[in-house]
Coordinates of C-alpha atoms in Angstrom, one line a residue:
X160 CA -49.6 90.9 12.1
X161 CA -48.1 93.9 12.6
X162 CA -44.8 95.9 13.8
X163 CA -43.0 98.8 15.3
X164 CA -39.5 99.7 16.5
X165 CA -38.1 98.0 19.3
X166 CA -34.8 97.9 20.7
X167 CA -33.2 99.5 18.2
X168 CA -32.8 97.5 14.8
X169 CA -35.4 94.8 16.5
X170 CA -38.9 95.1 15.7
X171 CA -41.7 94.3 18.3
X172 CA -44.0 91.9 16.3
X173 CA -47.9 91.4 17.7
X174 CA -49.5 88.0 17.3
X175 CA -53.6 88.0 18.3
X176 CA -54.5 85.3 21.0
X177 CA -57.4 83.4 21.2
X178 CA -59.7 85.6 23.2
X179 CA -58.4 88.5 20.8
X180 CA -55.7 90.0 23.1
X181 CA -52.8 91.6 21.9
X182 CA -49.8 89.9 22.5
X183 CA -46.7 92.0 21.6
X184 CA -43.0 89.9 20.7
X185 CA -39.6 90.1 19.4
X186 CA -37.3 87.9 17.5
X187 CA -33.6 88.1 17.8
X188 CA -31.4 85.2 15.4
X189 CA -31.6 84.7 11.7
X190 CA -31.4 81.2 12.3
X191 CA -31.6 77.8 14.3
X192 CA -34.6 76.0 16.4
X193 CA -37.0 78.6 18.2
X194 CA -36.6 79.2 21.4
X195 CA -39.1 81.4 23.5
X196 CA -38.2 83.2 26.9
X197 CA -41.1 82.9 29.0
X198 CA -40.5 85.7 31.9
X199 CA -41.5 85.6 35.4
X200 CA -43.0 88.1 37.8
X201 CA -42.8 91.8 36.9
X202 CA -40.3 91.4 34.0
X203 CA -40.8 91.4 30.4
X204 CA -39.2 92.2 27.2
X205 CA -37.7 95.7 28.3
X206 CA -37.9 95.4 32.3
X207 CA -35.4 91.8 33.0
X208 CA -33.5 88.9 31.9
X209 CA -34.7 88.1 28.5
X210 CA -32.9 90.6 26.5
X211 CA -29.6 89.1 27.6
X212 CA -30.5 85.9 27.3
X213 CA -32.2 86.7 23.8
X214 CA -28.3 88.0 23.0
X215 CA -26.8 84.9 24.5
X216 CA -28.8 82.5 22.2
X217 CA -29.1 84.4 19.0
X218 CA -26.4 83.0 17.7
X219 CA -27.6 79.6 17.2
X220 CA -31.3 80.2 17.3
X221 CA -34.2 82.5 16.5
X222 CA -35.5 83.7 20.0
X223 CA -38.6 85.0 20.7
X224 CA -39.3 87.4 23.4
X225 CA -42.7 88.4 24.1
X226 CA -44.4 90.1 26.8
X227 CA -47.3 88.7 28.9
X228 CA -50.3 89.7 29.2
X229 CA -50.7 92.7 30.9
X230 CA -47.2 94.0 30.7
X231 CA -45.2 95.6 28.3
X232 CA -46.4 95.5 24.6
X233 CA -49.4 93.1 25.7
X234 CA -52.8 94.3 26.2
X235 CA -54.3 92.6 29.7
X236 CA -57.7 91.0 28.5
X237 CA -60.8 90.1 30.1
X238 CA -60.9 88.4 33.4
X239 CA -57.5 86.6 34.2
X240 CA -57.5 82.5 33.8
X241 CA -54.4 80.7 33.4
X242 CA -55.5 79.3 30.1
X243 CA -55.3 82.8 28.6
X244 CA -51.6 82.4 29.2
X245 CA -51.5 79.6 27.3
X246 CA -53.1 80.4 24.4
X247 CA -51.0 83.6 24.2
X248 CA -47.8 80.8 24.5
X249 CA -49.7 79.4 21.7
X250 CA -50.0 82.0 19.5
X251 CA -45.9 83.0 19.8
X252 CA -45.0 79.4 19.0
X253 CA -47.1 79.7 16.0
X254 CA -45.8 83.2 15.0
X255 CA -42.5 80.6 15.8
X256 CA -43.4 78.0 12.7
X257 CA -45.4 75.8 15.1
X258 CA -42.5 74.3 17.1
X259 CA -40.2 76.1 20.1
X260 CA -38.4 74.8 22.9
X261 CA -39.6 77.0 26.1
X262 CA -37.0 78.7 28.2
X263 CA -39.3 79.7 31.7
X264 CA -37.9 81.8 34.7
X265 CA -39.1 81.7 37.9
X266 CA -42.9 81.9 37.7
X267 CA -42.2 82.1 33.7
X268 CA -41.0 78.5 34.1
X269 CA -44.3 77.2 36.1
X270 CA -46.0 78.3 32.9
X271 CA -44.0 77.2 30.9
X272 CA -44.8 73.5 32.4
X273 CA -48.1 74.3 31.9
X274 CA -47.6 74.9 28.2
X275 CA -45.6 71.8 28.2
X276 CA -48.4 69.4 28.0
X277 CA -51.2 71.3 25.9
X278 CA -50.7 70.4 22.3
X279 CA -48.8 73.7 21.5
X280 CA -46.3 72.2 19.6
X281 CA -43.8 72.6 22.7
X282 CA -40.9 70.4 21.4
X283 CA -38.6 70.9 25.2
X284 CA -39.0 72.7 28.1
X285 CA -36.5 74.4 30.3
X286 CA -37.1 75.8 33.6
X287 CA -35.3 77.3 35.8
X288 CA -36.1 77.7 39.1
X289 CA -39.9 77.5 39.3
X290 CA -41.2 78.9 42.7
X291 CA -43.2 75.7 44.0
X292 CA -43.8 74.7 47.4
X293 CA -42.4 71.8 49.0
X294 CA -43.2 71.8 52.7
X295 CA -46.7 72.7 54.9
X296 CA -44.9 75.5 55.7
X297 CA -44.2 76.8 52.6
X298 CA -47.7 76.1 51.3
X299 CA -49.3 77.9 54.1
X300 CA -47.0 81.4 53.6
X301 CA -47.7 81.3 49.7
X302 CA -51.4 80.8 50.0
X303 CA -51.3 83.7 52.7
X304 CA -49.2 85.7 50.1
X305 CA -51.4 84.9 46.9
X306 CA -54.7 86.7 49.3
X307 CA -53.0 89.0 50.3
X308 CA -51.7 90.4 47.0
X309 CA -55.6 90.1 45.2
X310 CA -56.2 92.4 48.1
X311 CA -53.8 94.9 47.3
X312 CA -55.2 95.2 43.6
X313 CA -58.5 94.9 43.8
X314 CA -58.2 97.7 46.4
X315 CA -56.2 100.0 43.6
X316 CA -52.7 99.4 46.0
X317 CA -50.4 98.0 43.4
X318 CA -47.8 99.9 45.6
X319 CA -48.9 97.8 48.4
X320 CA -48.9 94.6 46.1
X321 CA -45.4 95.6 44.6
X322 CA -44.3 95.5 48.5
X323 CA -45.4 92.6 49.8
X324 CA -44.2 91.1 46.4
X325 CA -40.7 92.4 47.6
X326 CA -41.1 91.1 51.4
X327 CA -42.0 87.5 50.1
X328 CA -39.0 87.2 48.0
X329 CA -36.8 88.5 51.0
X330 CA -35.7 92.0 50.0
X331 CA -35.4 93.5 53.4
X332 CA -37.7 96.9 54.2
X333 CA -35.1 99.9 53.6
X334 CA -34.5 98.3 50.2
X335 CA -37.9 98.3 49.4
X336 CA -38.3 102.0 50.8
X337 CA -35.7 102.7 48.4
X338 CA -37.6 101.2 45.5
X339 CA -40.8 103.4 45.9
X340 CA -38.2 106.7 45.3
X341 CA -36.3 105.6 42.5
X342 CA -37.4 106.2 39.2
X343 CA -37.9 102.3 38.4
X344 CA -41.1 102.4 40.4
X345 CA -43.4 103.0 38.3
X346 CA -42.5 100.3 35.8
X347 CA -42.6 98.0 39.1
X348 CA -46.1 99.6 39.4
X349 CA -47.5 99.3 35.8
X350 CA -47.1 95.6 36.0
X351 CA -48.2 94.7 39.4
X352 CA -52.1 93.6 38.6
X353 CA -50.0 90.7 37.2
X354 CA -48.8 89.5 40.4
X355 CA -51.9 87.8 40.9
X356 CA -51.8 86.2 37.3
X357 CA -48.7 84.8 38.8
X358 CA -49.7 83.8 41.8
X359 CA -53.0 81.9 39.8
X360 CA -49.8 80.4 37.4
X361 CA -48.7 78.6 40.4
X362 CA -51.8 77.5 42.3
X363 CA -51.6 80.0 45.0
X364 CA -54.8 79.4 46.4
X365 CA -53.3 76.2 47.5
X366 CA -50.0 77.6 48.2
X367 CA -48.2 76.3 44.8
X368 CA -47.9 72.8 45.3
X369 CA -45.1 70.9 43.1
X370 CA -47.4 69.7 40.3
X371 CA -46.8 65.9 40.7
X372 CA -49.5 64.7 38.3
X373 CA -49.0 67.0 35.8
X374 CA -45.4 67.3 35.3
X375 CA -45.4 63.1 35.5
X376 CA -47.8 63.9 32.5
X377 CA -45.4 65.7 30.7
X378 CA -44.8 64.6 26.7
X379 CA -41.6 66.4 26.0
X380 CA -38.1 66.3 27.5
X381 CA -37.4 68.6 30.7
X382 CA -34.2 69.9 32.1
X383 CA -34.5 72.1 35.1
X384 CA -32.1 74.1 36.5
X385 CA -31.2 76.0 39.8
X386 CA -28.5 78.1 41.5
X387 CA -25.7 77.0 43.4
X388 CA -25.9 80.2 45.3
X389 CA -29.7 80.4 45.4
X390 CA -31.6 80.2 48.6
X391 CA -32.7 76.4 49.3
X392 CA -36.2 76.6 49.5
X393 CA -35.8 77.4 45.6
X394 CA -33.0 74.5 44.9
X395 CA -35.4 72.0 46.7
X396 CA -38.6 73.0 44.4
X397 CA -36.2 72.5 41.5
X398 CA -35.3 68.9 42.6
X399 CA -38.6 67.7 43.6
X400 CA -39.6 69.6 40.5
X401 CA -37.1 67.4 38.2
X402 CA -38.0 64.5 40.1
X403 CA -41.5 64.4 39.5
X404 CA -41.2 64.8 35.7
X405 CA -38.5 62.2 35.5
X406 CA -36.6 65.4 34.2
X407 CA -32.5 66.0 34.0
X408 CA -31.7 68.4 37.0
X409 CA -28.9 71.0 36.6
X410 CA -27.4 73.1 39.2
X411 CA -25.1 76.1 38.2
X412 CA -22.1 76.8 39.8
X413 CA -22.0 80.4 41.2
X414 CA -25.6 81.7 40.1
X415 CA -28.9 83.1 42.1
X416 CA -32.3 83.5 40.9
X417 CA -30.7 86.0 39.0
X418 CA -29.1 84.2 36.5
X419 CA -26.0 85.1 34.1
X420 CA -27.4 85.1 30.3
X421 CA -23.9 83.6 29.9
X422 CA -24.1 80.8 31.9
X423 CA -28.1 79.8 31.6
X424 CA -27.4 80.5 27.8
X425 CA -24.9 77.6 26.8
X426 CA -27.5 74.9 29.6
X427 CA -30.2 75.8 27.0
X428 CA -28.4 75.5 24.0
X429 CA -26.9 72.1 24.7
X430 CA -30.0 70.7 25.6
X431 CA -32.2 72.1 22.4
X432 CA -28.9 70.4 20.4
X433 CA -29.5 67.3 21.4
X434 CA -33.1 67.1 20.1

């Protein structure tokens, strides 16, 4: 293992995964049950929420923060299969003593379901607000999505991937205009091969389905969470989410997809008290 400087007085902390890619972490907390923030699309440990939610639980916990593949601190590998994202969640939880509860965001939280069930030495899982599909609809504009953001990187466009990313989520064009001349872009653009590794994360060929069988699969206690404010395709993946791990389903008063560290941060702690 080995470090650098991060953050300041944090160190950035590299564990190896099993296909011998480099996965790059931090660890905030002297103390208390591991927790590890598993991010979702474009963010990681420098670009999105989990440095304020790292802050939030510190207290209480030792939170890890790591980077996935391809972003960040993290090398990108071979060929991309969803697997390799596993064994990199693996290979934090060890650096972790071999138990963690899983915090996922987003796509982060899709994953983090994944993980759930592999033998990892997940002990809890909490998502919030993974992006499944819960109507034909919905399945149809995800799976049209997923294609056409391959496209866009295997053609050397991650521009063009980074926009349609935007458009799918809703930002509105002059906003995404905006984007491509400020000087965040091309930390937008560094990471945006890993769009697809999202869109793999959550079956996006199919157009994300709810993962019925697998999450009623699930060996650990879930607790998934959305916002009051958030749009309701989002709430309604959460519930049929929660419903078909036989998981507790939380929503937040006053938050988006964008979630306050301050008011996600006490949701996770209570539930990793409770054991």
């Amino acid at each position: 293992m080995t470090t650098d400087l991060h953050r300041g007085a944090r160190m950035t902390e590299y564990v190896t995964s099993a296909d011998g890619t480099r996965i790059a972490y931090q660890v905030a907390g002297d103390g208390g049950p591991a927790v590890v923030i598993v991010d979702g699309a474009m963010c990681h440990r420098a670009f999105g929420p989990s440095g304020g939610l790292a802050d939030e639980l510190a207290g209480a916990h030792r939170v890890f923060s790591y980077d996935r593949r391809g972003r960040g601190g993290s090398g990108a590998g071979g060929p991309y299969a969803v697997q390799q994202e596993v064994e990199d969640l693996a290979a934090v939880v060890a650096a972790a003593g071999g138990r963690a509860t899983l915090l996922g965001l987003s796509s982060g939280a899709a994953l983090a379901l994944r993980a759930a069930g592999a033998g990892i030495g997940v002990e809890r899982v909490v998502a919030y607000e993974p992006p499944f599909s819960t109507d034909d609809e919905q399945r149809a504009r995800f799976a049209e999505y997923r294609a056409g953001v391959e496209r866009d990187v295997l053609a050397g466009e991650p521009g063009e991937a980074v926009a349609r990313f935007m458009a799918f989520v809703g930002s509105p064009a002059p906003v995404v205009a905006q984007l491509r001349e400020s000087p965040a872009w091309p930390a937008f653009l560094a990471v945006a091969p890993t769009l697809v590794n999202d869109a793999e994360v959550l079956d996006g060929a199919e157009g994300a389905p709810v993962p019925t069988a697998l999450l009623a699969g699930l060996p650990v206690p879930v607790l998934v969470a959305d916002g009051e404010l958030s749009p309701a395709l989002l709430r309604d993946a959460a519930a049929a989410t929660a419903a078909a791990a036989g998981a507790e389903h939380r929503t937040l008063a006053g938050q988006t997809h964008e979630v306050a560290p301050d008011v996600l941060g006490p949701v996770v702690a209570g539930f990793v008290a409770r054991g």
